[in-house]
PDB file of C-alpha atoms in Angstrom:
ATOM      1  CA  MET Z   1     -11.050  -0.809 -15.945  1.00  0.00           C
ATOM      2  CA  TRP Z   2      -8.205   1.763 -15.653  1.00  0.00           C
ATOM      3  CA  GLN Z   3     -10.300   3.096 -13.166  1.00  0.00           C
ATOM      4  CA  LEU Z   4      -9.759  -0.088 -10.737  1.00  0.00           C
ATOM      5  CA  ALA Z   5      -6.276   0.601 -11.437  1.00  0.00           C
ATOM      6  CA  VAL Z   6      -6.228   4.160 -10.296  1.00  0.00           C
ATOM      7  CA  PHE Z   7      -8.385   3.406  -7.275  1.00  0.00           C
ATOM      8  CA  PHE Z   8      -5.825   0.769  -5.981  1.00  0.00           C
ATOM      9  CA  ILE Z   9      -2.759   3.032  -6.621  1.00  0.00           C
ATOM     10  CA  ALA Z  10      -4.645   5.940  -5.131  1.00  0.00           C
ATOM     11  CA  SER Z  11      -5.791   3.874  -2.268  1.00  0.00           C
ATOM     12  CA  VAL Z  12      -2.317   2.626  -1.217  1.00  0.00           C
ATOM     13  CA  PHE Z  13      -1.241   6.422  -1.207  1.00  0.00           C
ATOM     14  CA  ILE Z  14      -4.188   7.240   0.967  1.00  0.00           C
ATOM     15  CA  PHE Z  15      -3.681   4.103   3.332  1.00  0.00           C
ATOM     16  CA  TRP Z  16       0.389   5.081   3.847  1.00  0.00           C
ATOM     17  CA  PHE Z  17      -0.522   8.669   4.857  1.00  0.00           C
ATOM     18  CA  SER Z  18      -3.647   7.424   7.129  1.00  0.00           C
ATOM     19  CA  ARG Z  19      -1.983   4.388   8.295  1.00  0.00           C
ATOM     20  CA  ALA Z  20      -1.406   5.869  12.206  1.00  0.00           C
ATOM     21  CA  SER Z  21      -4.965   7.206  12.388  1.00  0.00           C
ATOM     22  CA  LEU Z  22      -6.333   3.705  11.350  1.00  0.00           C
ATOM     23  CA  ARG Z  23      -5.397   2.134  14.319  1.00  0.00           C
ATOM     24  CA  ASP Z  24      -7.509   3.934  16.451  1.00  0.00           C
ATOM     25  CA  TRP Z  25     -11.198   4.613  15.674  1.00  0.00           C
ATOM     26  CA  ARG Z  26     -11.454   7.764  17.972  1.00  0.00           C
ATOM     27  CA  LEU Z  27      -8.828   9.710  15.703  1.00  0.00           C
ATOM     28  CA  HIS Z  28     -10.577  11.923  13.155  1.00  0.00           C
ATOM     29  CA  GLY Z  29      -8.064  10.308  10.502  1.00  0.00           C
ATOM     30  CA  PHE Z  30      -9.937   7.066  10.976  1.00  0.00           C
ATOM     31  CA  PHE Z  31     -13.163   8.461   9.720  1.00  0.00           C
ATOM     32  CA  ARG Z  32     -11.320  10.819   7.287  1.00  0.00           C
ATOM     33  CA  PHE Z  33      -9.768   7.764   5.401  1.00  0.00           C
ATOM     34  CA  PHE Z  34     -13.132   6.450   4.389  1.00  0.00           C
ATOM     35  CA  ALA Z  35     -14.162   9.640   3.200  1.00  0.00           C
ATOM     36  CA  PHE Z  36     -11.360  10.107   1.121  1.00  0.00           C
ATOM     37  CA  GLU Z  37     -12.146   6.396  -0.395  1.00  0.00           C
ATOM     38  CA  SER Z  38     -15.504   7.204  -1.069  1.00  0.00           C
ATOM     39  CA  VAL Z  39     -14.908  10.467  -2.599  1.00  0.00           C
ATOM     40  CA  LEU Z  40     -12.017   8.957  -4.805  1.00  0.00           C
ATOM     41  CA  ALA Z  41     -14.432   6.176  -6.007  1.00  0.00           C
ATOM     42  CA  LEU Z  42     -17.191   8.366  -6.493  1.00  0.00           C
ATOM     43  CA  ILE Z  43     -14.906  10.564  -8.892  1.00  0.00           C
ATOM     44  CA  LEU Z  44     -13.771   7.457 -10.614  1.00  0.00           C
ATOM     45  CA  LEU Z  45     -17.235   5.976 -11.068  1.00  0.00           C
ATOM     46  CA  ASN Z  46     -18.415   9.304 -12.658  1.00  0.00           C
ATOM     47  CA  VAL Z  47     -15.149  10.767 -14.397  1.00  0.00           C
ATOM     48  CA  GLU Z  48     -16.315   9.663 -17.724  1.00  0.00           C
ATOM     49  CA  MET Z  49     -19.758  11.890 -17.663  1.00  0.00           C
ATOM     50  CA  TRP Z  50     -17.639  14.866 -16.393  1.00  0.00           C
ATOM     51  CA  PHE Z  51     -17.653  16.607 -19.736  1.00  0.00           C
ATOM     52  CA  ASP Z  52     -20.959  15.107 -21.523  1.00  0.00           C
ATOM     53  CA  ASP Z  53     -23.560  17.586 -21.797  1.00  0.00           C
ATOM     54  CA  PRO Z  54     -21.488  20.146 -20.021  1.00  0.00           C
ATOM     55  CA  PHE Z  55     -23.975  23.130 -19.962  1.00  0.00           C
ATOM     56  CA  SER Z  56     -26.866  21.491 -18.977  1.00  0.00           C
ATOM     57  CA  PRO Z  57     -28.563  22.663 -15.625  1.00  0.00           C
ATOM     58  CA  LEU Z  58     -27.163  19.898 -13.375  1.00  0.00           C
ATOM     59  CA  HIS Z  59     -23.711  19.877 -15.001  1.00  0.00           C
ATOM     60  CA  LEU Z  60     -23.704  23.744 -14.197  1.00  0.00           C
ATOM     61  CA  LEU Z  61     -24.592  23.364 -10.579  1.00  0.00           C
ATOM     62  CA  ALA Z  62     -21.935  20.504 -10.094  1.00  0.00           C
ATOM     63  CA  TRP Z  63     -19.643  22.713 -11.812  1.00  0.00           C
ATOM     64  CA  LEU Z  64     -20.430  25.840  -9.497  1.00  0.00           C
ATOM     65  CA  ILE Z  65     -19.877  23.177  -6.378  1.00  0.00           C
ATOM     66  CA  LEU Z  66     -17.000  21.849  -7.840  1.00  0.00           C
ATOM     67  CA  ILE Z  67     -15.392  25.596  -8.150  1.00  0.00           C
ATOM     68  CA  ALA Z  68     -16.361  26.337  -4.323  1.00  0.00           C
ATOM     69  CA  SER Z  69     -14.520  22.936  -3.282  1.00  0.00           C
ATOM     70  CA  LEU Z  70     -11.393  24.309  -5.232  1.00  0.00           C
ATOM     71  CA  PHE Z  71     -11.604  27.780  -3.662  1.00  0.00           C
ATOM     72  CA  LEU Z  72     -12.116  26.260  -0.168  1.00  0.00           C
ATOM     73  CA  ILE Z  73      -9.428  24.049  -0.413  1.00  0.00           C
ATOM     74  CA  VAL Z  74      -6.800  26.459  -1.642  1.00  0.00           C
ATOM     75  CA  HIS Z  75      -8.191  29.240   0.803  1.00  0.00           C
ATOM     76  CA  GLY Z  76      -8.512  26.778   3.709  1.00  0.00           C
ATOM     77  CA  VAL Z  77      -4.936  25.413   3.345  1.00  0.00           C
ATOM     78  CA  TYR Z  78      -3.309  28.916   2.913  1.00  0.00           C
ATOM     79  CA  LEU Z  79      -4.901  30.255   6.125  1.00  0.00           C
ATOM     80  CA  LEU Z  80      -3.926  27.007   8.011  1.00  0.00           C
ATOM     81  CA  ARG Z  81      -0.410  27.777   6.662  1.00  0.00           C
ATOM     82  CA  VAL Z  82      -0.025  31.373   7.655  1.00  0.00           C
ATOM     83  CA  ILE Z  83      -2.519  32.100  10.385  1.00  0.00           C
ATOM     84  CA  GLY Z  84      -2.624  28.753  12.236  1.00  0.00           C
ATOM     85  CA  LYS Z  85       1.230  28.541  12.609  1.00  0.00           C
ATOM     86  CA  PRO Z  86       1.539  25.074  12.412  1.00  0.00           C
ATOM     87  CA  GLN Z  87       4.374  22.712  13.849  1.00  0.00           C
ATOM     88  CA  GLY Z  88       4.847  20.607  11.225  1.00  0.00           C
ATOM     89  CA  ASN Z  89       1.843  19.826   8.815  1.00  0.00           C
ATOM     90  CA  ILE Z  90      -1.109  21.681   9.066  1.00  0.00           C
ATOM     91  CA  GLU Z  91      -2.992  19.447  11.223  1.00  0.00           C
ATOM     92  CA  GLN Z  92      -0.729  20.669  13.753  1.00  0.00           C
ATOM     93  CA  THR Z  93      -1.768  24.376  14.176  1.00  0.00           C
ATOM     94  CA  THR Z  94      -0.972  26.409  17.250  1.00  0.00           C
ATOM     95  CA  THR Z  95      -3.262  29.003  16.663  1.00  0.00           C
ATOM     96  CA  LEU Z  96      -7.078  28.907  15.975  1.00  0.00           C
ATOM     97  CA  VAL Z  97      -7.751  30.185  12.772  1.00  0.00           C
ATOM     98  CA  GLN Z  98     -11.030  32.333  12.465  1.00  0.00           C
ATOM     99  CA  ILE Z  99     -10.762  34.774   9.545  1.00  0.00           C
ATOM    100  CA  GLY Z 100     -11.720  34.125   6.054  1.00  0.00           C
ATOM    101  CA  ALA Z 101     -13.511  30.869   5.190  1.00  0.00           C
ATOM    102  CA  TYR Z 102     -13.103  29.922   8.863  1.00  0.00           C
ATOM    103  CA  LYS Z 103     -15.024  33.122  10.132  1.00  0.00           C
ATOM    104  CA  PHE Z 104     -18.271  31.154   8.956  1.00  0.00           C
ATOM    105  CA  ILE Z 105     -17.383  27.502   8.851  1.00  0.00           C
ATOM    106  CA  ARG Z 106     -15.349  25.255  11.090  1.00  0.00           C
ATOM    107  CA  HIS Z 107     -13.965  22.816   8.477  1.00  0.00           C
ATOM    108  CA  PRO Z 108     -13.187  24.382   5.173  1.00  0.00           C
ATOM    109  CA  LEU Z 109     -10.875  21.435   4.156  1.00  0.00           C
ATOM    110  CA  TYR Z 110     -13.536  18.959   4.881  1.00  0.00           C
ATOM    111  CA  ALA Z 111     -16.354  21.113   3.254  1.00  0.00           C
ATOM    112  CA  SER Z 112     -14.013  21.368   0.144  1.00  0.00           C
ATOM    113  CA  LEU Z 113     -14.054  17.408   0.033  1.00  0.00           C
ATOM    114  CA  LEU Z 114     -17.521  17.402   1.004  1.00  0.00           C
ATOM    115  CA  TYR Z 115     -18.477  19.776  -2.054  1.00  0.00           C
ATOM    116  CA  LEU Z 116     -15.950  17.665  -4.225  1.00  0.00           C
ATOM    117  CA  ALA Z 117     -18.163  14.592  -3.393  1.00  0.00           C
ATOM    118  CA  TRP Z 118     -21.438  16.353  -4.138  1.00  0.00           C
ATOM    119  CA  GLY Z 119     -20.228  17.794  -7.360  1.00  0.00           C
ATOM    120  CA  ALA Z 120     -18.982  14.588  -8.652  1.00  0.00           C
ATOM    121  CA  PHE Z 121     -22.238  12.760  -7.650  1.00  0.00           C
ATOM    122  CA  LEU Z 122     -23.949  15.203 -10.039  1.00  0.00           C
ATOM    123  CA  LYS Z 123     -22.283  14.585 -12.802  1.00  0.00           C
ATOM    124  CA  GLN Z 124     -23.999  11.169 -13.156  1.00  0.00           C
ATOM    125  CA  ILE Z 125     -26.684  10.233 -10.661  1.00  0.00           C
ATOM    126  CA  SER Z 126     -26.802   6.405 -10.129  1.00  0.00           C
ATOM    127  CA  LEU Z 127     -27.648   4.228  -7.013  1.00  0.00           C
ATOM    128  CA  ALA Z 128     -24.060   3.582  -6.698  1.00  0.00           C
ATOM    129  CA  SER Z 129     -23.349   7.434  -6.591  1.00  0.00           C
ATOM    130  CA  VAL Z 130     -26.031   7.811  -4.400  1.00  0.00           C
ATOM    131  CA  VAL Z 131     -24.581   5.214  -1.732  1.00  0.00           C
ATOM    132  CA  LEU Z 132     -21.131   6.512  -2.400  1.00  0.00           C
ATOM    133  CA  VAL Z 133     -21.931  10.615  -2.046  1.00  0.00           C
ATOM    134  CA  LEU Z 134     -23.795   9.328   1.284  1.00  0.00           C
ATOM    135  CA  ALA Z 135     -21.153   7.633   2.863  1.00  0.00           C
ATOM    136  CA  ALA Z 136     -18.520  10.322   2.029  1.00  0.00           C
ATOM    137  CA  SER Z 137     -20.960  12.790   3.670  1.00  0.00           C
ATOM    138  CA  LEU Z 138     -21.379  10.383   6.690  1.00  0.00           C
ATOM    139  CA  PHE Z 139     -17.619   9.843   6.915  1.00  0.00           C
ATOM    140  CA  LEU Z 140     -16.837  13.650   6.773  1.00  0.00           C
ATOM    141  CA  PHE Z 141     -19.613  14.276   9.195  1.00  0.00           C
ATOM    142  CA  ALA Z 142     -17.974  11.640  11.733  1.00  0.00           C
ATOM    143  CA  THR Z 143     -14.666  13.087  10.986  1.00  0.00           C
ATOM    144  CA  ALA Z 144     -15.531  16.644  11.783  1.00  0.00           C
ATOM    145  CA  ARG Z 145     -17.191  15.482  15.051  1.00  0.00           C
ATOM    146  CA  VAL Z 146     -14.153  13.678  15.997  1.00  0.00           C
ATOM    147  CA  GLU Z 147     -11.656  16.468  15.375  1.00  0.00           C
ATOM    148  CA  GLU Z 148     -13.952  19.091  17.208  1.00  0.00           C
ATOM    149  CA  ASP Z 149     -13.444  17.067  20.173  1.00  0.00           C
ATOM    150  CA  GLU Z 150      -9.957  17.067  19.556  1.00  0.00           C
ATOM    151  CA  ASN Z 151      -9.765  20.770  19.045  1.00  0.00           C
ATOM    152  CA  VAL Z 152     -12.098  21.569  21.979  1.00  0.00           C
ATOM    153  CA  THR Z 153      -9.170  19.306  23.956  1.00  0.00           C
ATOM    154  CA  LYS Z 154      -6.085  21.321  21.967  1.00  0.00           C
ATOM    155  CA  PHE Z 155      -7.905  25.299  22.396  1.00  0.00           C
ATOM    156  CA  GLY Z 156     -10.416  24.849  25.054  1.00  0.00           C
ATOM    157  CA  ARG Z 157     -12.881  27.491  25.567  1.00  0.00           C
ATOM    158  CA  ALA Z 158     -11.700  29.378  22.506  1.00  0.00           C
ATOM    159  CA  TYR Z 159     -12.760  26.531  20.436  1.00  0.00           C
ATOM    160  CA  VAL Z 160     -16.354  25.896  22.221  1.00  0.00           C
ATOM    161  CA  GLU Z 161     -17.371  29.604  21.643  1.00  0.00           C
ATOM    162  CA  TYR Z 162     -16.346  29.421  18.145  1.00  0.00           C
ATOM    163  CA  MET Z 163     -18.167  26.574  17.337  1.00  0.00           C
ATOM    164  CA  GLN Z 164     -21.092  28.281  18.694  1.00  0.00           C
ATOM    165  CA  SER Z 165     -20.496  31.176  16.205  1.00  0.00           C
ATOM    166  CA  THR Z 166     -20.136  29.187  13.091  1.00  0.00           C
ATOM    167  CA  LYS Z 167     -21.473  26.310  11.205  1.00  0.00           C
ATOM    168  CA  ARG Z 168     -19.892  23.050  10.203  1.00  0.00           C
ATOM    169  CA  PHE Z 169     -19.635  22.863   6.264  1.00  0.00           C
ATOM    170  CA  VAL Z 170     -22.089  25.302   4.831  1.00  0.00           C
ATOM    171  CA  PRO Z 171     -21.958  29.033   5.864  1.00  0.00           C
ATOM    172  CA  PHE Z 172     -25.464  29.944   7.753  1.00  0.00           C
ATOM    173  CA  VAL Z 173     -26.701  26.539   7.053  1.00  0.00           C
ATOM    174  CA  PHE Z 174     -24.851  23.512   8.561  1.00  0.00           C
TER     175      PHE Z 174
END
């Protein structure tokens, strides 16, 4: 029952920070809101299983994915702040970041969220967790696609060339 309370409270905060984007489905923040909600629900669904049998092969794989998620969020935010030269928040970068993780994938922060979703999913696989991880994946894909269009408008040809030399979420794969 506590999971519902946490979901509700966290959802209020996510909604508050996403409220401007939710007015227009053509903005990347619209889809990102639903990605965050899906990941939050997935984590809360499986949280009680996170430390059950922590050394099973499936849980070890989950931990590896979760560590990659943590690395990407810290590394990605750092690069956006230092190299991206944001005007305000990290979404308002003035320089296209193409080093570090950004040399290989265009969306380290969304990849981090995607890895978090799949890591949480592997903690306990169920029909509900399958639905939630697929929803999170689809919403993150939609978020990235819309943001790529926004970045082409913002950075022009440089971003188009960048897209041709990188993958979206998984280095060398996708």
